[in-house]
Structures are given as C-alpha cells and as structure tokens.
PDB file of C-alpha atoms in Angstrom:
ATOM      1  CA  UNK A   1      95.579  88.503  89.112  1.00  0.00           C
ATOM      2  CA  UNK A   2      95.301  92.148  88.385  1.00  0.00           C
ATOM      3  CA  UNK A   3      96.981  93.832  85.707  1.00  0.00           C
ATOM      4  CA  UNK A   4      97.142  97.512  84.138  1.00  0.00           C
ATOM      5  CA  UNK A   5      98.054  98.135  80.543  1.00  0.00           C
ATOM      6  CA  UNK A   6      99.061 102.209  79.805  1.00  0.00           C
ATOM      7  CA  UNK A   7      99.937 103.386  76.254  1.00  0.00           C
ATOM      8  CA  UNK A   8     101.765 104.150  74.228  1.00  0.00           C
ATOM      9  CA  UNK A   9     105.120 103.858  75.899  1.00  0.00           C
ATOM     10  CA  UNK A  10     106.866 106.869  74.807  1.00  0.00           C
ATOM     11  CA  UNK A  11     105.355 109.872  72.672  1.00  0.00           C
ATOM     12  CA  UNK A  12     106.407 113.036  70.622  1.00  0.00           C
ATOM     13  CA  UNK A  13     103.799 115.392  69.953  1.00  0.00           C
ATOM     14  CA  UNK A  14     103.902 118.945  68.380  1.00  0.00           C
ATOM     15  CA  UNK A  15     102.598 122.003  70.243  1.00  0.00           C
ATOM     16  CA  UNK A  16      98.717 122.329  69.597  1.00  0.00           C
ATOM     17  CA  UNK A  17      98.467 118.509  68.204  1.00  0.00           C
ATOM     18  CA  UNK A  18      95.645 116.478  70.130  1.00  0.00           C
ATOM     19  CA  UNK A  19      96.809 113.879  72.594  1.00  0.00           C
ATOM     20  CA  UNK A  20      94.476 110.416  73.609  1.00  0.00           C
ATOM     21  CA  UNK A  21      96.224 107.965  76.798  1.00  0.00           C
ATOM     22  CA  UNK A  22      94.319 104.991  77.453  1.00  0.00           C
ATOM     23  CA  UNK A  23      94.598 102.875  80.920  1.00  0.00           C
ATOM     24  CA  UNK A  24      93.120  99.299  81.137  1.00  0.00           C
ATOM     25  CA  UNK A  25      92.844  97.414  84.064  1.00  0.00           C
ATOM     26  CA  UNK A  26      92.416  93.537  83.946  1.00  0.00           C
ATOM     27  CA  UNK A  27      91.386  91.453  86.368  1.00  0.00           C
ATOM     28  CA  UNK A  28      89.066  93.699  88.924  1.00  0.00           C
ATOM     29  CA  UNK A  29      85.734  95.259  88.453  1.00  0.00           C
ATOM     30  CA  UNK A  30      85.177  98.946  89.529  1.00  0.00           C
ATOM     31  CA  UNK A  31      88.087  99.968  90.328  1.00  0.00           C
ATOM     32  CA  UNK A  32      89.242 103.732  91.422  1.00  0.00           C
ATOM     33  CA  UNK A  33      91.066 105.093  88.705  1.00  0.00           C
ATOM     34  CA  UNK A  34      93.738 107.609  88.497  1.00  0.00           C
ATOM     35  CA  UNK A  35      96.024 109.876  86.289  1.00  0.00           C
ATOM     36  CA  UNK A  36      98.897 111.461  87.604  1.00  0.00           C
ATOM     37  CA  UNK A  37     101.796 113.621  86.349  1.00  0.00           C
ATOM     38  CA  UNK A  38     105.317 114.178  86.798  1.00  0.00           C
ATOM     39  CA  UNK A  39     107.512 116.353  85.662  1.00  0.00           C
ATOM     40  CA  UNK A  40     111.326 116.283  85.113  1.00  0.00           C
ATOM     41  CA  UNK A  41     112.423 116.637  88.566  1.00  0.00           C
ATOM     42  CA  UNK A  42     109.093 117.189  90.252  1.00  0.00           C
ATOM     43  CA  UNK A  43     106.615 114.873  92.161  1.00  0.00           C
ATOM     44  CA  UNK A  44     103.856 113.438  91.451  1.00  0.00           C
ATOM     45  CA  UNK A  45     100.113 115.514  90.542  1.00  0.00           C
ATOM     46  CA  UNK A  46      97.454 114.162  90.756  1.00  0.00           C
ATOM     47  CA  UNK A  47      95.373 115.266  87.213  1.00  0.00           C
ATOM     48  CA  UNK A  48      92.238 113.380  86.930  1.00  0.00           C
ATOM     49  CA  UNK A  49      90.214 110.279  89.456  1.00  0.00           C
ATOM     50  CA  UNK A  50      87.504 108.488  88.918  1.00  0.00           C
ATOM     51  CA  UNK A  51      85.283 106.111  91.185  1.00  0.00           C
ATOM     52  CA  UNK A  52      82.836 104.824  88.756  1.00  0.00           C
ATOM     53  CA  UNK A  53      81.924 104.944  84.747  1.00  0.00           C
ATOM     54  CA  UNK A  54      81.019 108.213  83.734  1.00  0.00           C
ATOM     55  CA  UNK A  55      82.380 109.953  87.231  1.00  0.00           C
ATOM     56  CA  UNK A  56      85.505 112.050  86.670  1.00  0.00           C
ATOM     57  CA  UNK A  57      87.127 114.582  89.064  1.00  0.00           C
ATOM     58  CA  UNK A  58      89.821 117.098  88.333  1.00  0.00           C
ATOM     59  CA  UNK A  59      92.203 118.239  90.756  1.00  0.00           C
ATOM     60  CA  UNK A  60      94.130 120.831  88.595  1.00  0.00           C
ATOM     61  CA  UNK A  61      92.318 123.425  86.066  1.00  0.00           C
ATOM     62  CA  UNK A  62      94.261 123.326  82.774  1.00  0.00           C
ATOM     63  CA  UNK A  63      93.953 122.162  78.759  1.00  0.00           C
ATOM     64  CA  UNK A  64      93.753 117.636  79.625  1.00  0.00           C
ATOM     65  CA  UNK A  65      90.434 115.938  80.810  1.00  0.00           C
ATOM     66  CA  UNK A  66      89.400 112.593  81.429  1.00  0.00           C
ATOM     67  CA  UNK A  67      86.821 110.373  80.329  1.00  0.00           C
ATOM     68  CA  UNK A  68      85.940 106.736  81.737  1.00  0.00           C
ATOM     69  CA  UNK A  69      83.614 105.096  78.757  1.00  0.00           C
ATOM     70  CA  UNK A  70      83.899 101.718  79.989  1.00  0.00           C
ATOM     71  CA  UNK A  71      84.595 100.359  84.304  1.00  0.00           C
ATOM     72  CA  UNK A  72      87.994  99.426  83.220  1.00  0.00           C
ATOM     73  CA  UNK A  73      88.968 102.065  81.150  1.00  0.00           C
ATOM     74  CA  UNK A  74      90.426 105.529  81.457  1.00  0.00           C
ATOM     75  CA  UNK A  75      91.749 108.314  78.714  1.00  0.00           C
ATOM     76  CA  UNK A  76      93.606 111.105  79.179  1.00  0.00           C
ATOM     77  CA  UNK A  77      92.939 114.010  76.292  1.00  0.00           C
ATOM     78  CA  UNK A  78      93.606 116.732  75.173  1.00  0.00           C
ATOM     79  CA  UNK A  79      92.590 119.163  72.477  1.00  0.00           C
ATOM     80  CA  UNK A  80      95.781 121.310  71.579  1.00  0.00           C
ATOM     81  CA  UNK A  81      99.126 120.065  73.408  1.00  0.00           C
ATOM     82  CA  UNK A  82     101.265 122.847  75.422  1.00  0.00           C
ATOM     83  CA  UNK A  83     105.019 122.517  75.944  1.00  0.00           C
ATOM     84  CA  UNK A  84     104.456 122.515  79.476  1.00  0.00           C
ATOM     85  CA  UNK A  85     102.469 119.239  79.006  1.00  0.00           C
ATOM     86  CA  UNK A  86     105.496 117.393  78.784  1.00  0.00           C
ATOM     87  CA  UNK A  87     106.166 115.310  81.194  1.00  0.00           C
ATOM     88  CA  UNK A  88     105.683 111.676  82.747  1.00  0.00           C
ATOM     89  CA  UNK A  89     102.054 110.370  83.073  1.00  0.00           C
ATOM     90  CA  UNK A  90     101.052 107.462  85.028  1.00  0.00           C
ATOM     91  CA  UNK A  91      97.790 106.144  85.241  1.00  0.00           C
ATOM     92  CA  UNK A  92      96.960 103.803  88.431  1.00  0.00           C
ATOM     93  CA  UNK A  93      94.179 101.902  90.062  1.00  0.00           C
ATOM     94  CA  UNK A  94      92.662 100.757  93.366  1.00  0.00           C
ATOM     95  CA  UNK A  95      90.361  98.984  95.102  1.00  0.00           C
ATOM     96  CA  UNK A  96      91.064  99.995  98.278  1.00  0.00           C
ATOM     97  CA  UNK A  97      92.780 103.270  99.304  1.00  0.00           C
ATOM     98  CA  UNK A  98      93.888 101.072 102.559  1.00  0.00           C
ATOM     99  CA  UNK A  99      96.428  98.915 100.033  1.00  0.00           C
ATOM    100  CA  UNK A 100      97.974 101.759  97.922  1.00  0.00           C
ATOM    101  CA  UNK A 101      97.639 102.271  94.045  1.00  0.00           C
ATOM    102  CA  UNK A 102      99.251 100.143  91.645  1.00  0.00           C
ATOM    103  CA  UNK A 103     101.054 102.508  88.803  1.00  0.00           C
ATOM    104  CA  UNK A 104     101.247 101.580  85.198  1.00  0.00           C
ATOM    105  CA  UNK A 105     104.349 101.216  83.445  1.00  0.00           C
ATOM    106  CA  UNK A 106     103.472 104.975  82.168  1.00  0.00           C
ATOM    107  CA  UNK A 107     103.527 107.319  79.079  1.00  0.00           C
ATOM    108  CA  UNK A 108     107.038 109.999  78.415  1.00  0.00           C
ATOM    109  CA  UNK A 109     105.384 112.521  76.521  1.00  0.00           C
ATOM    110  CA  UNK A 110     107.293 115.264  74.963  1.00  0.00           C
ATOM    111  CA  UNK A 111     105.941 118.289  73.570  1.00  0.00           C
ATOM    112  CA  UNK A 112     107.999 119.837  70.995  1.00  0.00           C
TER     113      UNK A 112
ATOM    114  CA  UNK B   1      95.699 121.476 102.037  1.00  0.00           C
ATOM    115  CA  UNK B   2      96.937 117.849 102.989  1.00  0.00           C
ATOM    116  CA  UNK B   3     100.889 117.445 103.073  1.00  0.00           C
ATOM    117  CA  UNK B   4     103.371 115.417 102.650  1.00  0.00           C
ATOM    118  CA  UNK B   5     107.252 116.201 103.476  1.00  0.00           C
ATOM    119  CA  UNK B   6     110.042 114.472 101.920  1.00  0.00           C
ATOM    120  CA  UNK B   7     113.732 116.103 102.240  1.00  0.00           C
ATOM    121  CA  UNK B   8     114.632 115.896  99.181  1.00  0.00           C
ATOM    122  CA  UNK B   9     118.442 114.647  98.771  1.00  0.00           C
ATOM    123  CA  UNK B  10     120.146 113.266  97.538  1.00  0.00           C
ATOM    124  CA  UNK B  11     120.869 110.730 100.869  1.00  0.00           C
ATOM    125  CA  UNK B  12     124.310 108.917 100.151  1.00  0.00           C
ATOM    126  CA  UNK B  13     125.058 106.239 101.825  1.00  0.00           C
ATOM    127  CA  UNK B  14     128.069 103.606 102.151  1.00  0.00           C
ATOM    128  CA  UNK B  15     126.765  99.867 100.850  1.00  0.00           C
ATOM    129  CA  UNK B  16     125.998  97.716 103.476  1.00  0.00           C
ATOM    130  CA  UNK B  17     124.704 100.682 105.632  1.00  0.00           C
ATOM    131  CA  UNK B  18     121.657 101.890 106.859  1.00  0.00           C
ATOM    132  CA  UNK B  19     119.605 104.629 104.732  1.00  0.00           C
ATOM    133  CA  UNK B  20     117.385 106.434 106.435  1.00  0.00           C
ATOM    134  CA  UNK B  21     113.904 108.012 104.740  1.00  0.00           C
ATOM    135  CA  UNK B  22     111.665 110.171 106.573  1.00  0.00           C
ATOM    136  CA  UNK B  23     108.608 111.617 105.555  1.00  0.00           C
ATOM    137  CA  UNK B  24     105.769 114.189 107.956  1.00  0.00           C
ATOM    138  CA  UNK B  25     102.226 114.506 106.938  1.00  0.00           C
ATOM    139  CA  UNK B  26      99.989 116.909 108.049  1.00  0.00           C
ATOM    140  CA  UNK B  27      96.313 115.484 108.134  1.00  0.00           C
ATOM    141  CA  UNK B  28      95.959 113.600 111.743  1.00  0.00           C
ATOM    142  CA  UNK B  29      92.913 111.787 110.402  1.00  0.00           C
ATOM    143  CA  UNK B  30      95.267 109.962 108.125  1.00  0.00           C
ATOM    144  CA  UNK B  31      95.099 106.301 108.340  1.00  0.00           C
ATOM    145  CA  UNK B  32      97.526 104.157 105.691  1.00  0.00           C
ATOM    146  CA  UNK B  33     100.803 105.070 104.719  1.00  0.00           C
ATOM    147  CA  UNK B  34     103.026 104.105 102.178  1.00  0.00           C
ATOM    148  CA  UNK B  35     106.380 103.960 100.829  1.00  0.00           C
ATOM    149  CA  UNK B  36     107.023 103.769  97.193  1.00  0.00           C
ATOM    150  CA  UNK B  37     110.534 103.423  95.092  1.00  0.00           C
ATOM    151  CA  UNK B  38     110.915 104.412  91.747  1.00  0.00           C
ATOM    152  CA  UNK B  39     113.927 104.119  89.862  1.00  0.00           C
ATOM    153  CA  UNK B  40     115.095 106.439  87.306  1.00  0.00           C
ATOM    154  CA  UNK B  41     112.280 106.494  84.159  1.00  0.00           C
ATOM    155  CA  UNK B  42     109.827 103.632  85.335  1.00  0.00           C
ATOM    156  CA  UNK B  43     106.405 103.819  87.492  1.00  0.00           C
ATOM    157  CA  UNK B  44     106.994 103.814  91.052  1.00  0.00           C
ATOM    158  CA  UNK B  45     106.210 100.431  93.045  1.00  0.00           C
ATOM    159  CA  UNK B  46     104.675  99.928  96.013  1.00  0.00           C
ATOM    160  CA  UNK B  47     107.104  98.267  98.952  1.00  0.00           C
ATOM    161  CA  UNK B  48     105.622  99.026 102.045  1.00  0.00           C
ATOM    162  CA  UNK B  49     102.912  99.782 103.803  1.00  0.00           C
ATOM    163  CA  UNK B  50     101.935 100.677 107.633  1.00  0.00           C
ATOM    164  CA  UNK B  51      98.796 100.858 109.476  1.00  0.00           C
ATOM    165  CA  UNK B  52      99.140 101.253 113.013  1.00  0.00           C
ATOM    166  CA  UNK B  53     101.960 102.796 115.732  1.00  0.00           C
ATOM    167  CA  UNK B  54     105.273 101.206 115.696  1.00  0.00           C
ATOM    168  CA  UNK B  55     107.667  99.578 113.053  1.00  0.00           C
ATOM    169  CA  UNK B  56     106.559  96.810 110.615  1.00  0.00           C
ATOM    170  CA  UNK B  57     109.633  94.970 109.135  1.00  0.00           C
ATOM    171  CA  UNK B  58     109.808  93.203 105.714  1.00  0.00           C
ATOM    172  CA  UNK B  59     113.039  91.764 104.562  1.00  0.00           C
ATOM    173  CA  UNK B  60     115.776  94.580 104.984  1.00  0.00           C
ATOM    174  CA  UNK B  61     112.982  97.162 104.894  1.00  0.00           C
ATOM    175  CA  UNK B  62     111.417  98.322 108.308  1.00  0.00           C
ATOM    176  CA  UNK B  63     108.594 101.066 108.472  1.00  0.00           C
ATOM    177  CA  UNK B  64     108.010 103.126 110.962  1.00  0.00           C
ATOM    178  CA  UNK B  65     105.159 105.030 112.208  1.00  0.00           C
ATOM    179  CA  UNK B  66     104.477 107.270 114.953  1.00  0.00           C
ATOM    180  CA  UNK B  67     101.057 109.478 114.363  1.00  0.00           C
ATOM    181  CA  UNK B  68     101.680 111.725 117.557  1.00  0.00           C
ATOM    182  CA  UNK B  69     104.213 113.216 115.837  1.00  0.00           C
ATOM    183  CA  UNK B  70     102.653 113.018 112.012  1.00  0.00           C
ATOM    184  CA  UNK B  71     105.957 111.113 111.059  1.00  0.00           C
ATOM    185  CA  UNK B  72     106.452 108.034 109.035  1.00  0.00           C
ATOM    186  CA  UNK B  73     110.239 106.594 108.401  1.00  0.00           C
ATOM    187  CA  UNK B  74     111.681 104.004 106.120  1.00  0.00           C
ATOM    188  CA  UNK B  75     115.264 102.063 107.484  1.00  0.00           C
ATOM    189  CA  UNK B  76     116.916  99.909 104.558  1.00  0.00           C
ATOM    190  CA  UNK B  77     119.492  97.737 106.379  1.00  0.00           C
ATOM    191  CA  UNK B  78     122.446  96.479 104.404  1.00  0.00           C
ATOM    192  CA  UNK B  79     121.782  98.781 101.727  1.00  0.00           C
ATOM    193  CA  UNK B  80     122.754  97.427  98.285  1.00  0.00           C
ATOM    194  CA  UNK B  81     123.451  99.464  95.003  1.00  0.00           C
ATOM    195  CA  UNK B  82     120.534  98.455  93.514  1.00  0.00           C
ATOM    196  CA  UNK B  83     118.018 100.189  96.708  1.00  0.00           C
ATOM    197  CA  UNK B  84     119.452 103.646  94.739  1.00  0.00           C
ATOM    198  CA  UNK B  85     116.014 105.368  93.431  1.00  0.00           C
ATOM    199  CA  UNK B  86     113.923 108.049  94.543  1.00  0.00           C
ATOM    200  CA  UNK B  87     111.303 106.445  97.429  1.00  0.00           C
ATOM    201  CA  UNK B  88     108.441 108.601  97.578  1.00  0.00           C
ATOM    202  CA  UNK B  89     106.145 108.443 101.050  1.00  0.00           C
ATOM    203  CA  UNK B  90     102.616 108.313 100.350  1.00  0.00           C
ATOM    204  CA  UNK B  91      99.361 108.755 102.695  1.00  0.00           C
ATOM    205  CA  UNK B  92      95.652 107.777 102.650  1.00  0.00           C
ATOM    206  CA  UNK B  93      93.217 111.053 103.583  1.00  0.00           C
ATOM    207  CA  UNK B  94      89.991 108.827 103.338  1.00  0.00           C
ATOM    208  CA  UNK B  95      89.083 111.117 100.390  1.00  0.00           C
ATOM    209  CA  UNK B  96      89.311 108.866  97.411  1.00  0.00           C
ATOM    210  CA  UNK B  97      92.933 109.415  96.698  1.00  0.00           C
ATOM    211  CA  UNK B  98      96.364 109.110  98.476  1.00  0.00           C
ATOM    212  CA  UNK B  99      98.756 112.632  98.668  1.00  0.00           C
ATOM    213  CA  UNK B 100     102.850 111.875  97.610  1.00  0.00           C
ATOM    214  CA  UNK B 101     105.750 113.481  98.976  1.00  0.00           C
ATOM    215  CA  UNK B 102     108.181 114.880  96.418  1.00  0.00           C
ATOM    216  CA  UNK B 103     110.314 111.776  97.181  1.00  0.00           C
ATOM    217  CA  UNK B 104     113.803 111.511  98.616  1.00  0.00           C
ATOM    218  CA  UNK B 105     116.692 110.924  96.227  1.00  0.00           C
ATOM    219  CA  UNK B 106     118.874 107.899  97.348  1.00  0.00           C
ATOM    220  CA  UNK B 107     122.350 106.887  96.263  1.00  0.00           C
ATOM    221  CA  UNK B 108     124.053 103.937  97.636  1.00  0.00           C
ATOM    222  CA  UNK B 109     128.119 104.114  97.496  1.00  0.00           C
ATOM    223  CA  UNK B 110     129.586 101.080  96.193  1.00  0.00           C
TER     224      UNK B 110
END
C-alpha cells in the first residue's frame, strides 16, 4: 500500500533562517506531487506541483520553491523565512486526479 | 479563475441530526468532486467522492451532485460528536491539480 512520510512534525524558525520540508511517498512510482498551505483560519493554497522529476510549477510568486531530486521525493525551501510564512504545510500525492490527493500528516511551522 | 464556495460556519447541529454541507463550483468542465474532513490540527482526509448526477451514499454519509446547477452537497445522518471538523469540498479541473473550498466549520451539539 501507499504511504507518505512529511517532516518534521512541528517547527520554530527565526525570521530570515533557511527552511528545507521533505515529502516521501512509498509504495507508487511517479506520482503527482503537491505542497499546499494553510494558514490559521484560512484554506488551503496550493504553493508548488509537480508531475515528474525535475518538473516543478508554482502557483503563487513569493520567497519558498520546490525541488523534486528523486520520483518520490519533494522539498519545500526557502532561503530567508518571513513571519508571514507561518502557517500549516501539507504535502500530498496522486496518481489520479479522478481519486483525490492523499495529504500527509503535515509540518506547523512558526516563524518567530 | 476556478472556484469553489463553501459557507463558512460554523453549522451547529443537535446529535443524532442531519448536517448539511454545501459547496458551488464554477468550472462546468469539472468532472470529480470531493469532500474532505479535517479536524482541528491534522491533514485533511479524504471521505467521499462523486462522479456522476445524483447522490452516492456511504455509511451515514450521502453525496450529492447536481452539475446543472454547479452544486455538490454532503448529508451526515445521525450526526455524532465526533463528525465535528471543518469538511472542505474539493473539485477536479483536469489541469493537474484539484481547487478547495475554504471549508465549512461543523459543530455537533451533544
């Protein structure tokens, strides 16, 4: 069966420190991959897909990007943290658009 | 820009009642939709799905779709404390990635 590992679970980070998520997926081969964001109180935004290694598309201009070194795995970066880049990010993968995503268990990141 | 409308809430309703979810989209050439709940700090989960016209039923959960009207619904029957989360309606644009509604806040009364 299918699986998808995001870490860490919970971060602090202070304004203009550098910030690495990783997403693994287990169990599938090229899957679509996704990073979303949500903020206290806010729905989800998409940030960052991907359909194959080395093929990244961003959906919202701002200080993250995305890289996807290896089929099953996706990183979120970023150089220098803002306070506004707190929030809740999920990563989450598919197959098939038809079925849905499946979410990770996500990152809380808090800039401070 | 694709859409997706959730009122927000919250929606309280009496245990052992019917909730209520509804959700409009505004791309016709949408062809999946979803229905998501997340609960308070975790990842939301996937619990239904709907393809075609008409209402698809799992358990006490029955989705309904009616793309005439761009509307999708989700009934919880015998609603239980633990169905209180935020359920978030989702839909597939055929363009590599599915839009989200802001979700719809859901308490259930004890």
């Amino acid at each position: 069966s299918q699986t998808i590992h995001q870490w860490p679970a919970t971060l602090v980070q202070p304004v203009g420190s550098p910030l690495s998520l990783e997403c693994t997926v287990e169990g599938t081969s090229n899957p679509n991959l996704y990073w979303y964001r949500q903020a206290a109180g806010r729905g989800l935004q998409l940030l960052f897909y991907s359909v194959g290694i080395g093929q990244i598309s961003s959906e919202v201009p701002q200080n993250l990007s995305a890289s996807r070194p290896q089929d099953r795995q996706f990183i979120l970066s970023s150089k220098k943290l803002l306070l506004s880049d707190s929030g809740f990010y999920l990563c989450a993968w598919s197959l098939n658009l038809n079925y849905g995503y499946t979410f990770g268990s996500g990152t809380r990141l808090t800039v401070v | 820009q694709k859409e997706v409308e959730q009122n927000s809430g919250p929606l309280s309703v009496p245990e052992g009642a019917i909730a209520s979810l509804n959700c409009t989209y505004s791309d016709r050439g949408s062809q999946s939709f979803f229905w998501y709940r997340q609960y308070s700090g975790k990842s939301p989960e996937l619990i239904m799905s709907i393809y075609s016209n008409g209402d698809k039923e799992d358990g006490r959960f029955t989705a309904q779709l009616n793309k005439a009207s761009q509307y999708v619904s989700l009934l919880i029957r015998d609603s239980q404390p633990s169905d209180s989360a935020t359920y978030l309606c989702a839909v597939n644009g055929l363009d590599d990635k599915i839009i989200f509604g802001k979700g719809t806040r859901l308490h259930i009364l004890p």
